[in-house]
Short mmCIF file of C-alpha atoms in Angstrom, two decimals:
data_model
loop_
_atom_site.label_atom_id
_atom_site.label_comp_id
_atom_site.label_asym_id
_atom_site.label_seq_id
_atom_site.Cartn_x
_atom_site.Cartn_y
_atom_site.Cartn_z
CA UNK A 1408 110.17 41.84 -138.12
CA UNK A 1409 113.66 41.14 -138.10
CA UNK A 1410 115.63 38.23 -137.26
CA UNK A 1411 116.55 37.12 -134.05
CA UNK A 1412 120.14 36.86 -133.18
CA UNK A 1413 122.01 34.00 -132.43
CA UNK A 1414 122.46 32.81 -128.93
CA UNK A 1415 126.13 32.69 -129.53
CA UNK A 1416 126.75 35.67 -131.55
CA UNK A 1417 125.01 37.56 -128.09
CA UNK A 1418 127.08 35.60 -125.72
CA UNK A 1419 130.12 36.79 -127.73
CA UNK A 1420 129.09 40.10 -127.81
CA UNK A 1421 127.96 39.80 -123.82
CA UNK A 1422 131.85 39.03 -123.25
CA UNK A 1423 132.81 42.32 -124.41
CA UNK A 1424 132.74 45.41 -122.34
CA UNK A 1425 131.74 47.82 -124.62
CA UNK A 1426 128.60 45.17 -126.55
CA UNK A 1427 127.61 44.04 -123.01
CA UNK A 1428 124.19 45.94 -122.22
CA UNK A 1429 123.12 45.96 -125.96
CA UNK A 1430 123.66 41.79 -126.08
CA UNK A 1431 122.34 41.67 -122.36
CA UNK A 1432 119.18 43.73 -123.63
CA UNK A 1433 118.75 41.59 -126.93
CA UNK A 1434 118.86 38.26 -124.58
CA UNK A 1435 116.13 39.74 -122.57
CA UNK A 1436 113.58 40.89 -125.67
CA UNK A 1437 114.29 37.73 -127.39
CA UNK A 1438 113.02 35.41 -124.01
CA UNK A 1439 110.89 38.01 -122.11
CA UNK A 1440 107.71 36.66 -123.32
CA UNK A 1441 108.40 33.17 -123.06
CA UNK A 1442 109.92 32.84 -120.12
CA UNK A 1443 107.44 35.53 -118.35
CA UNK A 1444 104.58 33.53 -119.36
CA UNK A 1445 106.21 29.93 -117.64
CA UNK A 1446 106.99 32.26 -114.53
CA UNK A 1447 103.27 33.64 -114.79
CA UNK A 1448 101.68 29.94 -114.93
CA UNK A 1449 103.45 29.29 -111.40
CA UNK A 1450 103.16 32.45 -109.45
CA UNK A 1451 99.72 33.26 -111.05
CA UNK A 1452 99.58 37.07 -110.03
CA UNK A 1453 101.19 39.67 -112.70
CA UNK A 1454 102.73 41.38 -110.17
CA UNK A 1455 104.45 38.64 -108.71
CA UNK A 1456 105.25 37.53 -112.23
CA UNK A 1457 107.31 40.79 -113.11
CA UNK A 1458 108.90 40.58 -109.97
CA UNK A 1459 110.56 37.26 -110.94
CA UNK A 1460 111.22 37.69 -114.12
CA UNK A 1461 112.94 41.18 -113.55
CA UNK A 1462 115.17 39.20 -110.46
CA UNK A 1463 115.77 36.47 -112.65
CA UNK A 1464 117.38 38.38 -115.49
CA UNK A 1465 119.79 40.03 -112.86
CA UNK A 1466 120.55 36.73 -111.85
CA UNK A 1467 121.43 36.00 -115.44
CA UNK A 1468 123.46 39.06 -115.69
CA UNK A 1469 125.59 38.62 -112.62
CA UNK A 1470 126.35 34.58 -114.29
CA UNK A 1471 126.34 35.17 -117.26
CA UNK A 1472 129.99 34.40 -117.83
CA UNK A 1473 130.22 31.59 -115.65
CA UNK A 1474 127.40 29.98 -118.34
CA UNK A 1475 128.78 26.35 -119.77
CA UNK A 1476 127.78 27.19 -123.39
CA UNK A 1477 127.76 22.92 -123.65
CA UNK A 1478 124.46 23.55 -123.17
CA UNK A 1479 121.27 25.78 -124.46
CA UNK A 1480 121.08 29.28 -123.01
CA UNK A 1481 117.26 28.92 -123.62
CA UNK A 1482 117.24 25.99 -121.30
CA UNK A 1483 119.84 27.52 -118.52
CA UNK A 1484 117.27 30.58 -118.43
CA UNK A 1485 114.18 28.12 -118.37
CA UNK A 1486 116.44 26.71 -115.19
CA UNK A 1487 116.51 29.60 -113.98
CA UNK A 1488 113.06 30.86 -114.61
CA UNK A 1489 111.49 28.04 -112.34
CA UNK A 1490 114.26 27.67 -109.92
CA UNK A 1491 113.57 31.14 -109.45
CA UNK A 1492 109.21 30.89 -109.62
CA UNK A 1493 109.71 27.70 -107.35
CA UNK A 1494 111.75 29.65 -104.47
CA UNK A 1495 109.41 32.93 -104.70
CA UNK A 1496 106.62 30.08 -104.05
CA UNK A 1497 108.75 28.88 -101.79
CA UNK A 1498 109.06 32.25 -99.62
CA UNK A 1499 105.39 32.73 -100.09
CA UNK A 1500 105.01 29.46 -98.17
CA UNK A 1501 107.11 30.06 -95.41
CA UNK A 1502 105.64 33.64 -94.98
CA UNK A 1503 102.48 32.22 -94.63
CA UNK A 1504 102.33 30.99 -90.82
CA UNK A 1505 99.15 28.43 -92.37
CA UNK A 1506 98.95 25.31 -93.76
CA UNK A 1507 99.87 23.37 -96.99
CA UNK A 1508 96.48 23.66 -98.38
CA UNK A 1509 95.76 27.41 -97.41
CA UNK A 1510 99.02 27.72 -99.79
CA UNK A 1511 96.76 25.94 -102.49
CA UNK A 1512 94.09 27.85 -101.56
CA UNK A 1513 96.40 31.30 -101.73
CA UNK A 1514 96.99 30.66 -105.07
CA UNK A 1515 93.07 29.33 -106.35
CA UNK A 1516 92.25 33.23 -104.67
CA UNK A 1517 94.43 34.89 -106.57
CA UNK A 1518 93.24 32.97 -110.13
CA UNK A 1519 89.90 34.10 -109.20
CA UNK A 1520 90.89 37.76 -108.63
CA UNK A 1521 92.19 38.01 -112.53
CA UNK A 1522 90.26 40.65 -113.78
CA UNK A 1523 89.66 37.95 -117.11
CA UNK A 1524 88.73 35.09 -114.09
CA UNK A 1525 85.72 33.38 -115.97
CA UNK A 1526 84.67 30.25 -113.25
CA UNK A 1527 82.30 28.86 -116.12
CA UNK A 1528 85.31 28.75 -118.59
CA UNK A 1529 87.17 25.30 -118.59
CA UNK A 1530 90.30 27.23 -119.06
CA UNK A 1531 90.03 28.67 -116.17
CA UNK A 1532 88.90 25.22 -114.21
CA UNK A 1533 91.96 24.09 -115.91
CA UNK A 1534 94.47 26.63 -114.06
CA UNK A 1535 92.45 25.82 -110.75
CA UNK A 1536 92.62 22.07 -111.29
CA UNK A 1537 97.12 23.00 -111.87
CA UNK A 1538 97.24 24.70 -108.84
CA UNK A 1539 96.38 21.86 -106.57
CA UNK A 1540 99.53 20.12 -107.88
CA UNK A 1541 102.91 19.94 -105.76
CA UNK A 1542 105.25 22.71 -107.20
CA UNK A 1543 107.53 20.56 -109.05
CA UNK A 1544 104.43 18.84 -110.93
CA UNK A 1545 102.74 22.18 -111.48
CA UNK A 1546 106.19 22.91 -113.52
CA UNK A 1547 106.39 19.47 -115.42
CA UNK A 1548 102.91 20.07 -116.45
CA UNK A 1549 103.06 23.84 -117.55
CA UNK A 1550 106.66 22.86 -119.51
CA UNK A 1551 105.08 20.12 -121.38
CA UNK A 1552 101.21 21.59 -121.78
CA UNK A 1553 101.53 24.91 -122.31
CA UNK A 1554 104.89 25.74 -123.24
CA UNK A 1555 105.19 22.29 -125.65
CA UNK A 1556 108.90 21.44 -124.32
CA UNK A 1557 110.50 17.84 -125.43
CA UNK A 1558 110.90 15.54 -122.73
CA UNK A 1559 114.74 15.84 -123.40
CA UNK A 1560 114.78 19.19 -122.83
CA UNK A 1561 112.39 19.68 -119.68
CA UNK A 1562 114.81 16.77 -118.32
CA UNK A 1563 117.53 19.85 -118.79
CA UNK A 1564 115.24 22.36 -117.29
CA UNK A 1565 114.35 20.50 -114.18
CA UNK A 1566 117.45 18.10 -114.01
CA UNK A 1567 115.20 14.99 -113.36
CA UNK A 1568 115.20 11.65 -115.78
CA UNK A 1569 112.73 11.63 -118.94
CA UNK A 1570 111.13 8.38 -116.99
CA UNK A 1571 110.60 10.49 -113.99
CA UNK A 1572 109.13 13.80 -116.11
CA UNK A 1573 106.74 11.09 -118.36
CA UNK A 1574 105.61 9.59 -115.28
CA UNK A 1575 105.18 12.91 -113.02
CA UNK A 1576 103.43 14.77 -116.29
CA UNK A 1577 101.34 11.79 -116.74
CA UNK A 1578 99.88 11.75 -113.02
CA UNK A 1579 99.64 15.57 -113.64
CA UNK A 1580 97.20 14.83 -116.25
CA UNK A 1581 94.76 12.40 -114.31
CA UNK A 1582 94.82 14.36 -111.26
CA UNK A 1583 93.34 17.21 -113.48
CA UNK A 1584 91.27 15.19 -115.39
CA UNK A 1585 89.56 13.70 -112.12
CA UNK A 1586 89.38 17.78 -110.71
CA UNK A 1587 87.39 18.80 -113.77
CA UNK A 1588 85.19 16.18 -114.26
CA UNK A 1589 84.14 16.00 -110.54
CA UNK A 1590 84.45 19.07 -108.64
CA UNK B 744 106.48 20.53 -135.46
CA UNK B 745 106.90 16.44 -134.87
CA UNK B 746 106.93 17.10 -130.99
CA UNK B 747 103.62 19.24 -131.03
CA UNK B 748 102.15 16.00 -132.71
CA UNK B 749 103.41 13.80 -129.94
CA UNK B 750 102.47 15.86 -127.04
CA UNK B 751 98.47 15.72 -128.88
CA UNK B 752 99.02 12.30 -129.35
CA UNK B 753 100.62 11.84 -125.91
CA UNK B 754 97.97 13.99 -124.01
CA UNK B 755 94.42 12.58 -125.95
CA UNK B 756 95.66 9.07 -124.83
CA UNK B 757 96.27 10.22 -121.49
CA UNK B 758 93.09 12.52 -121.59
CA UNK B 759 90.68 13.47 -123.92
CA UNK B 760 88.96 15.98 -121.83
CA UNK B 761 92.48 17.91 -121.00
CA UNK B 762 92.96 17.71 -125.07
CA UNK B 763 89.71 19.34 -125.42
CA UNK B 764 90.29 22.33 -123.37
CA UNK B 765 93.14 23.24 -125.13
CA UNK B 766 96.31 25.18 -124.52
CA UNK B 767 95.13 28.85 -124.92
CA UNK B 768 96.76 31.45 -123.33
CA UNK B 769 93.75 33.04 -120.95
CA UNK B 770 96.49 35.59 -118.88
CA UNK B 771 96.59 39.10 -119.95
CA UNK B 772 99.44 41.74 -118.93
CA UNK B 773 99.14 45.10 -118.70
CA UNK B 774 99.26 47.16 -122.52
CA UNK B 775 102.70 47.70 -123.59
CA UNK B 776 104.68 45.46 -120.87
CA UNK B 777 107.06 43.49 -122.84
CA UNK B 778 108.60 46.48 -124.79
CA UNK B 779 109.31 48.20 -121.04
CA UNK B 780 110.87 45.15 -119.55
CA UNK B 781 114.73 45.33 -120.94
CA UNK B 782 114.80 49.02 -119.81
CA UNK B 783 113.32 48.11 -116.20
CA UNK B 784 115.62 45.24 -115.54
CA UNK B 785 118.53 47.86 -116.52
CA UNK B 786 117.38 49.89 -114.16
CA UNK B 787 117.82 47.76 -111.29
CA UNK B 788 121.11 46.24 -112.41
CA UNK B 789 121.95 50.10 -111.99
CA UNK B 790 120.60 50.62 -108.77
CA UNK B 791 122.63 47.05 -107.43
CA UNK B 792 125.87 48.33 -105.68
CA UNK B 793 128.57 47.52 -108.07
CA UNK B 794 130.29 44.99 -105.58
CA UNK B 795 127.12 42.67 -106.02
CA UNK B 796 128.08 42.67 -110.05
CA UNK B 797 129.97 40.04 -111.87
CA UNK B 798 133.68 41.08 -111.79
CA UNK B 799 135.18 42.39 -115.24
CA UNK B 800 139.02 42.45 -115.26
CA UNK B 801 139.76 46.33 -114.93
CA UNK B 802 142.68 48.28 -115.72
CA UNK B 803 145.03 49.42 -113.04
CA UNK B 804 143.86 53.01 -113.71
CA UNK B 805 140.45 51.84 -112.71
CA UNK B 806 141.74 51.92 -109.12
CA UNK B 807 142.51 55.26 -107.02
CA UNK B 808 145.43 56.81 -107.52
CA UNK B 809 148.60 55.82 -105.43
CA UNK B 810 146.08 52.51 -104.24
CA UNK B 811 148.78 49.56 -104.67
CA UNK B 812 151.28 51.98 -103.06
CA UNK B 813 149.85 52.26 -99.51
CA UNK B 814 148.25 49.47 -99.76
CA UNK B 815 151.03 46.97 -97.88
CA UNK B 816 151.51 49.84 -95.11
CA UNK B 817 147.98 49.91 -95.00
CA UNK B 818 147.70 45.99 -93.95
CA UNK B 819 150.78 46.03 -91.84
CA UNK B 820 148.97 48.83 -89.82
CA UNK B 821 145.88 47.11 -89.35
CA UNK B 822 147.82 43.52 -88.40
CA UNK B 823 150.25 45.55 -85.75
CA UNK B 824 147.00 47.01 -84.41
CA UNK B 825 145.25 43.69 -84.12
CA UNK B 826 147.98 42.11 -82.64
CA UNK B 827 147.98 44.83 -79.86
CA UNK B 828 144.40 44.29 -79.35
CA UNK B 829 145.34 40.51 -78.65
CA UNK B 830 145.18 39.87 -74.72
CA UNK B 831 148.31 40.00 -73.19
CA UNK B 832 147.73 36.57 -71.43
CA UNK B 833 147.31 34.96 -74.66
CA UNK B 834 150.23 36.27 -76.17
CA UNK B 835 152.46 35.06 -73.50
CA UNK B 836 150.38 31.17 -73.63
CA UNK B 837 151.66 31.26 -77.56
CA UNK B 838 150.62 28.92 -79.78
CA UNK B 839 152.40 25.79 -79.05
CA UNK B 840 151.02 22.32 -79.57
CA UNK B 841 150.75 20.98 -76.07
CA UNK B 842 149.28 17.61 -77.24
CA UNK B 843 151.82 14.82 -78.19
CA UNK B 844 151.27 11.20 -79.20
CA UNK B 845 153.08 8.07 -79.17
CA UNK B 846 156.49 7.61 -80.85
CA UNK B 847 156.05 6.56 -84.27
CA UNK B 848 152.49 6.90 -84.29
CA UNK B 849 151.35 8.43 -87.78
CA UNK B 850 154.14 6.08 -89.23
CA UNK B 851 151.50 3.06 -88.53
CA UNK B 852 148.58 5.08 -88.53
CA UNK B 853 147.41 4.56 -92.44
CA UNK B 854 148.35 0.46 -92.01
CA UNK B 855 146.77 -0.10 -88.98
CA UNK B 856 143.59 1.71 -90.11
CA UNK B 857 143.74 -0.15 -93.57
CA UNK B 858 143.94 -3.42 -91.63
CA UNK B 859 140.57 -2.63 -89.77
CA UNK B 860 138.93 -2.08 -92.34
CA UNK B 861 137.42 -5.23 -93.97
CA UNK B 862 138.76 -5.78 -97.27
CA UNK B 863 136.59 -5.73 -100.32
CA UNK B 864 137.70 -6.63 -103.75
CA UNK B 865 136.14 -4.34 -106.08
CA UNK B 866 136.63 -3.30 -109.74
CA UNK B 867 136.25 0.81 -109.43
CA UNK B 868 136.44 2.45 -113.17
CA UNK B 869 137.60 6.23 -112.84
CA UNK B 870 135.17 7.46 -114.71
CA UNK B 871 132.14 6.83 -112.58
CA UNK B 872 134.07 7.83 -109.53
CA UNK B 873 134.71 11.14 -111.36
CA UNK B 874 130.47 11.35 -112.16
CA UNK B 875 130.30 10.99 -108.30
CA UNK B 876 132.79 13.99 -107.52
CA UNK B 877 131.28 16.13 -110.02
CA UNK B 878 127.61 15.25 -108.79
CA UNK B 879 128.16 17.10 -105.38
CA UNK B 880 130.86 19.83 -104.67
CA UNK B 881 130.50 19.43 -100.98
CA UNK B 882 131.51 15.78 -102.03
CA UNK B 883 134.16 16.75 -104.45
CA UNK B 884 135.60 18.58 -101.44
CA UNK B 885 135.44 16.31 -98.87
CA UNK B 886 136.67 13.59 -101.00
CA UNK B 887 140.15 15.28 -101.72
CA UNK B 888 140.49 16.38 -98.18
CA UNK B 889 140.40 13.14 -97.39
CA UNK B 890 142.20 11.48 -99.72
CA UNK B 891 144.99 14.11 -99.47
CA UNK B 892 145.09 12.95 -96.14
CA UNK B 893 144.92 9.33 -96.81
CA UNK B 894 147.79 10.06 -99.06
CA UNK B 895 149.91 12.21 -97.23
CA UNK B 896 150.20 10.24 -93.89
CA UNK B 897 150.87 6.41 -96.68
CA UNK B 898 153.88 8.99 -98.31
CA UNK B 899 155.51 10.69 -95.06
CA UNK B 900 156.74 8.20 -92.56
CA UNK B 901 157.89 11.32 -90.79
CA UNK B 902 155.04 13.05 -89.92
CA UNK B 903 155.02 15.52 -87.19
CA UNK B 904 152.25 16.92 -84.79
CA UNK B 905 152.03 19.50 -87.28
CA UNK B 906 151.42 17.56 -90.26
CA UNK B 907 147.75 18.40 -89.82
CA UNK B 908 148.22 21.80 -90.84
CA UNK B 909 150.80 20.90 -94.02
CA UNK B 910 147.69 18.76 -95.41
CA UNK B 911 144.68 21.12 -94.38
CA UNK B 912 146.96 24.01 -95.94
CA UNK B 913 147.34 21.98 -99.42
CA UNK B 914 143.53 21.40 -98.99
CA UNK B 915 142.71 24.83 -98.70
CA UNK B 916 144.95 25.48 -101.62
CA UNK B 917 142.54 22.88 -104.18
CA UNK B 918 139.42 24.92 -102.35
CA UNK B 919 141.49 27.91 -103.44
CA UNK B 920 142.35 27.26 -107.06
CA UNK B 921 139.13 25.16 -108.02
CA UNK B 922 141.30 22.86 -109.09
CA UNK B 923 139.26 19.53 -108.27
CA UNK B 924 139.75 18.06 -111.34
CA UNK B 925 143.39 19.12 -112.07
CA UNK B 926 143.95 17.58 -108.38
CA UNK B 927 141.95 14.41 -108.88
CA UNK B 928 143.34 13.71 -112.72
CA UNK B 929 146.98 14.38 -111.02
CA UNK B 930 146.26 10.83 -108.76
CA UNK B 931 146.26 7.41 -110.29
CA UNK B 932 143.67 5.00 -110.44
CA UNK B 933 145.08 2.72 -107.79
CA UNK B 934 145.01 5.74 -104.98
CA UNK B 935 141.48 6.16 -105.63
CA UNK B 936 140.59 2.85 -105.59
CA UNK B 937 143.01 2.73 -102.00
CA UNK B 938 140.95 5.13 -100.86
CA UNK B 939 137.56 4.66 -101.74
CA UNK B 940 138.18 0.95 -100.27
CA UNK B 941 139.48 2.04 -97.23
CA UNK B 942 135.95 4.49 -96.79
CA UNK B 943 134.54 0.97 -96.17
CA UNK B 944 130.61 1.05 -96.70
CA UNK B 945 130.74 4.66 -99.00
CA UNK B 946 132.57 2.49 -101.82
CA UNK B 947 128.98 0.60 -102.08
CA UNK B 948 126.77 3.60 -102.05
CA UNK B 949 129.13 5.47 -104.75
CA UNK B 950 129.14 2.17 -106.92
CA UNK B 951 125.66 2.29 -106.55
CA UNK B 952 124.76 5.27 -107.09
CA UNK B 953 127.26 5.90 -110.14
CA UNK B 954 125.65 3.15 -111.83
CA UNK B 955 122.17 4.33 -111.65
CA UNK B 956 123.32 8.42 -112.22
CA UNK B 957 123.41 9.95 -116.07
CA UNK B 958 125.91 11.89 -116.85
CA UNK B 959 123.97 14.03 -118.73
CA UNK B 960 121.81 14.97 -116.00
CA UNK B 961 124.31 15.65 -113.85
CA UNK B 962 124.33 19.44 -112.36
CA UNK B 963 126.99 21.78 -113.26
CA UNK B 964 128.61 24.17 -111.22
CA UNK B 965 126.46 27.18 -111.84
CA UNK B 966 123.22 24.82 -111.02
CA UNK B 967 124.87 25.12 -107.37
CA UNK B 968 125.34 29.16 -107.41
CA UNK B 969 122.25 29.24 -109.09
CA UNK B 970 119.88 27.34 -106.58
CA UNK B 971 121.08 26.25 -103.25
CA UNK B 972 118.76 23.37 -103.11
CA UNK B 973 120.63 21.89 -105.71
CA UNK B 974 122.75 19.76 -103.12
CA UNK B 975 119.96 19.00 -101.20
CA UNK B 976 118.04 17.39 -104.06
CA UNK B 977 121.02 15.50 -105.17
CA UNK B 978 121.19 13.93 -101.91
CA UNK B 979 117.94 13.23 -101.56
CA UNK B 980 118.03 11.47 -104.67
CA UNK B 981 121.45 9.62 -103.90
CA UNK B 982 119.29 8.73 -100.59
CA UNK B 983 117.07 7.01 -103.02
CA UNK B 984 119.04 5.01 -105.23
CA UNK B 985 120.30 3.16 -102.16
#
């Protein structure tokens, strides 16, 4: 497997007219998975997954240049990733002419479609248990449980304080806790 | 590695049955999807008109030939034809200011403003005020409108009826240029603090809240192209540190 270029040597090379697709294409196969998989944890369906993902890599394309390279590219496109997830939930929510909890309840249906959808599996209870969190906490939680991400840098992600993310991910976990061992 | 260990150790404190369960990926995609993604996503960017695309600085011959020639006829043709289009009433009205105001008024304007305003001795560091500016562009914006303003009607004791239009016209100009910062580096410390006294009650909620805001979470620019909530959730929290 070969190496995976450097985040700066592709933004160089994303500068330049005639390097610009190749870098653009590199910066997509080196993130895809990761970033897919975050998006995929908030929007549950596949569909809906690929949707986002493919919109917010055009997004990336069109600002691209305008990126501040003070900070991480991996974190800008982790911004963008659930800024993006957040307002396709968003839509879904306003499309919907029901209430907050038929929104919960939208997504719960769609976990139990998956083809793999196992209700006797706790890792399934798990995902059930995430979606009855508000958005933002659904993200905290994902960032830090699934995906691993330092405090410092899901602070970056979602622009709120380390206090706030340690005290949100925390309530994240009891709520859970409480949905799998009672319901 | 370290920060795996802390999230374990974080998360079997917090919950033992969550640490249990695990982190295991249970989603499947369909065979084969990540090596098709690039060449999907470069298919759309294809099929996006190209005036939706970032703009890359092109060559003159990128442009039709004999563009920039007819281009100034062009314009001129399309004002003269608006202009003929404009009622005939309104043409002969004109545009002249019919509203006046007392002799000498903007010449007392900015002191007699200043001395309603209840005084309020405050030590205002630059640097905070600049965290404020940059925490909100609809805030950056209104900010030097206003203190251009502020300024402009202290510096001229001359000002005319149409003054309005001098300062809204060097306004539009900062909107123009992005140049915020050039613009708010160019004024010293003691307009800033002039002005942000003279906003009365704002000077507390930007002392407040440029205590309690980090720098480092501060949104950039792009965060506002990017997501237009960004504002919104920037004043909500503002709304909260007060």
């Amino acid at each position: 497997m070969s190496p995976q270029p450097d985040d700066k040597e592709l933004l160089l090379q994303f500068k330049n007219e005639s390097t610009r697709e190749a870098a653009y294409t590199q910066i997509i196969k080196k993130y895809q998975e990761k970033l897919y998989w975050h998006i995929r944890r908030l929007v549950v369906g596949h569909d809906d997954a690929n949707d986002v993902l493919q919109n917010m890599f055009i997004k990336v394309w069109k600002n691209l240049d305008n990126f501040r390279e003070d900070s991480q590219l991996y974190t800008w496109l982790y911004r963008i990733a659930t800024n993006e997830s957040l307002s396709f939930i968003d839509q879904v929510k306003r499309k919907a002419t029901t209430s907050m909890s038929d929104n919960e309840d939208y997504y719960s249906n769609k976990l139990k479609a998956d083809k793999d959808f196992d209700s006797k599996k706790l890792e399934w209870k798990l995902q059930l248990a995430i979606q009855e969190l508000p958005e933002k906490q659904k993200a905290v939680f994902n960032l830090r449980y699934f995906d691993e991400m330092p405090y410092e840098e899901m602070s970056k992600v979602l622009e709120t304080s380390e206090g706030a993310l340690k005290a949100s991910y925390h309530h994240a976990v009891k709520k859970i806790e409480d949905y799998i061992l009672n319901r | 590695m370290n920060e795996k260990i802390n999230i374990q150790t974080e998360l079997e404190s917090l919950s033992p049955v969550l640490m249990k369960i695990g982190n295991k990926n249970i989603f499947s995609v369909p065979a084969g999807y990540f090596d098709e993604v690039p060449a999907q996503v470069l298919h759309q960017l294809h099929s996006i008109p190209d005036v939706l695309m970032p703009k890359i600085q092109t060559m003159p011959g990128d442009v039709p030939a004999g563009y920039f020639e007819g281009l100034a006829g062009k314009i001129l043709e399309r004002v003269k034809n608006e202009e003929e289009e404009t009622s005939a009433i309104l043409k002969n009205i004109g545009n002249t200011n019919v509203f006046t105001v007392p002799d000498g008024y903007f010449n007392n304007l900015s002191t007699e403003i200043l001395a309603k305003i209840p005084r309020q001795a405050k030590v205002i560091s630059l640097h905070p005020f600049k965290n404020i500016l940059r925490y909100a562009t609809a805030a950056v914006i209104t900010g030097l409108l206003g203190l251009s303003i502020f300024l402009m009607l202290q510096k001229n004791t001359n000002s005319t009826p149409g003054m309005d239009k001098v300062v809204l016209a060097q306004a539009n100009k900062i909107i123009a240029n992005k140049s915020f910062d050039e613009v708010l580096n160019s004024l010293s410390e003691s307009d800033i603090e002039k002005y942000l006294t003279a906003q009365g009650q704002d000077v507390d909620a930007a002392l407040v809240f440029s205590a309690a805001a980090d720098d480092n979470a501060l949104p950039g620019p792009e965060e506002y192209l990017l997501n237009d909530k960004t504002l919104d959730n920037v004043l909500q929290q503002f709304n909260l540190t007060n």
